[in-house]
């Protein structure tokens, strides 16, 4: 299209009143982002790349399903969390996770814009 911004963002700028209304909602405009879709694409691409050496389509599908089962099985996740907790030396002092810091910054920015 030759635009310097994506059409979605361009549209959001054009509809300022709508964006202001949406920003007041819990979570604001962040819920309209599509990061989760991109994360899904990246994860599936990684999985396909890990299994590309397997020529047989059926065997590849089985192997990918096993990997997915391992990564999402509650028992496996519980054991991983238990091992991590056992190996952990405790929380760092005055440490804020990057997700929490980003969330806090977004909230502050949203409040500045709305006021």
Short mmCIF file of C-alpha atoms in Angstrom, two decimals:
data_model
loop_
_atom_site.label_atom_id
_atom_site.label_comp_id
_atom_site.label_asym_id
_atom_site.label_seq_id
_atom_site.Cartn_x
_atom_site.Cartn_y
_atom_site.Cartn_z
CA UNK A 1 0.00 0.00 0.00
CA UNK A 2 2.98 2.30 0.37
CA UNK A 3 1.97 3.50 3.83
CA UNK A 4 4.51 4.22 6.54
CA UNK A 5 2.21 2.63 9.16
CA UNK A 6 -0.02 -0.42 9.06
CA UNK A 7 -3.63 0.27 8.01
CA UNK A 8 -4.88 -0.93 11.41
CA UNK A 9 -2.77 1.64 13.27
CA UNK A 10 -3.59 4.30 10.70
CA UNK A 11 -7.29 3.64 11.19
CA UNK A 12 -6.91 3.81 14.96
CA UNK A 13 -5.31 7.26 14.66
CA UNK A 14 -8.15 8.44 12.48
CA UNK A 15 -10.77 7.32 14.96
CA UNK A 16 -9.43 9.24 17.96
CA UNK A 17 -12.74 9.37 19.79
CA UNK A 18 -13.20 5.63 19.45
CA UNK A 19 -9.66 5.02 20.71
CA UNK A 20 -10.21 7.26 23.71
CA UNK A 21 -13.36 5.32 24.59
CA UNK A 22 -11.57 1.98 24.17
CA UNK A 23 -8.59 3.17 26.21
CA UNK A 24 -10.89 3.83 29.16
CA UNK A 25 -11.95 0.18 29.20
CA UNK A 26 -10.13 -2.27 31.43
CA UNK A 27 -6.94 -3.24 29.65
CA UNK A 28 -7.30 -0.45 27.12
CA UNK A 29 -6.06 -0.78 23.57
CA UNK A 30 -3.62 -3.52 24.56
CA UNK A 31 -6.39 -6.09 24.21
CA UNK A 32 -6.72 -5.14 20.54
CA UNK A 33 -3.12 -6.07 19.83
CA UNK A 34 -2.36 -9.27 18.01
CA UNK A 35 0.84 -10.27 19.79
CA UNK A 36 -0.69 -13.59 20.80
CA UNK A 37 -1.29 -14.42 17.12
CA UNK A 38 2.31 -13.60 16.25
CA UNK A 39 3.56 -15.65 19.20
CA UNK A 40 1.54 -18.59 17.88
CA UNK A 41 3.09 -18.20 14.44
CA UNK A 42 6.59 -18.06 15.89
CA UNK A 43 6.02 -21.09 18.12
CA UNK A 44 4.60 -23.19 15.30
CA UNK A 45 7.46 -22.12 13.02
CA UNK A 46 9.97 -23.20 15.67
CA UNK A 47 8.25 -26.57 16.03
CA UNK A 48 8.18 -27.11 12.26
CA UNK A 49 11.86 -26.18 12.07
CA UNK A 50 12.72 -28.65 14.83
CA UNK A 51 10.95 -31.45 12.97
CA UNK A 52 11.82 -30.62 9.36
CA UNK A 53 14.42 -33.39 9.21
CA UNK A 54 11.67 -36.00 9.59
CA UNK A 55 10.63 -36.83 6.02
CA UNK A 56 7.63 -39.05 6.85
CA UNK A 57 4.63 -36.77 7.34
CA UNK A 58 2.87 -39.13 9.74
CA UNK A 59 5.94 -39.59 11.94
CA UNK A 60 6.50 -35.82 11.91
CA UNK A 61 2.91 -35.22 13.06
CA UNK A 62 3.25 -37.78 15.85
CA UNK A 63 6.55 -36.26 16.99
CA UNK A 64 5.08 -32.74 16.97
CA UNK A 65 2.05 -33.93 18.95
CA UNK A 66 4.31 -35.56 21.55
CA UNK A 67 6.29 -32.36 21.92
CA UNK A 68 3.10 -30.36 22.37
CA UNK A 69 1.89 -32.86 24.98
CA UNK A 70 5.17 -32.56 26.89
CA UNK A 71 5.05 -28.77 26.82
CA UNK A 72 1.42 -28.53 27.98
CA UNK A 73 0.94 -31.54 30.26
CA UNK A 74 -0.02 -30.30 33.76
CA UNK A 75 2.01 -33.05 35.48
CA UNK A 76 5.14 -32.16 33.53
CA UNK A 77 4.63 -28.45 34.16
CA UNK A 78 4.11 -29.12 37.88
CA UNK A 79 7.35 -31.11 38.05
CA UNK A 80 9.26 -28.40 36.21
CA UNK A 81 7.87 -25.78 38.61
CA UNK A 82 8.83 -27.98 41.57
CA UNK A 83 12.41 -28.38 40.33
CA UNK A 84 12.64 -24.64 39.64
CA UNK A 85 11.37 -23.86 43.14
CA UNK A 86 13.85 -26.29 44.68
CA UNK A 87 16.76 -24.81 42.70
CA UNK A 88 15.73 -21.20 43.30
CA UNK A 89 17.71 -19.21 45.83
CA UNK A 90 14.84 -16.82 46.48
CA UNK A 91 13.54 -13.64 44.94
CA UNK A 92 15.90 -10.81 44.19
CA UNK A 93 15.43 -7.65 46.22
CA UNK A 94 13.74 -4.70 44.53
CA UNK A 95 13.23 -6.72 41.35
CA UNK A 96 10.28 -6.05 39.07
CA UNK A 97 9.60 -8.47 36.24
CA UNK A 98 9.81 -6.90 32.78
CA UNK A 99 6.16 -7.81 32.08
CA UNK A 100 5.03 -6.00 35.23
CA UNK A 101 7.22 -2.99 34.40
CA UNK A 102 5.80 -2.79 30.86
CA UNK A 103 2.26 -3.13 32.16
CA UNK A 104 2.85 -0.35 34.68
CA UNK A 105 4.34 1.93 32.00
CA UNK A 106 1.39 1.28 29.66
CA UNK A 107 -1.04 2.06 32.46
CA UNK A 108 0.75 5.32 33.32
CA UNK A 109 0.84 6.35 29.64
CA UNK A 110 -2.84 5.52 29.23
CA UNK A 111 -3.72 7.62 32.28
CA UNK A 112 -1.66 10.58 30.97
CA UNK A 113 -3.42 10.45 27.61
CA UNK A 114 -6.87 10.27 29.15
CA UNK A 115 -6.30 13.16 31.57
#
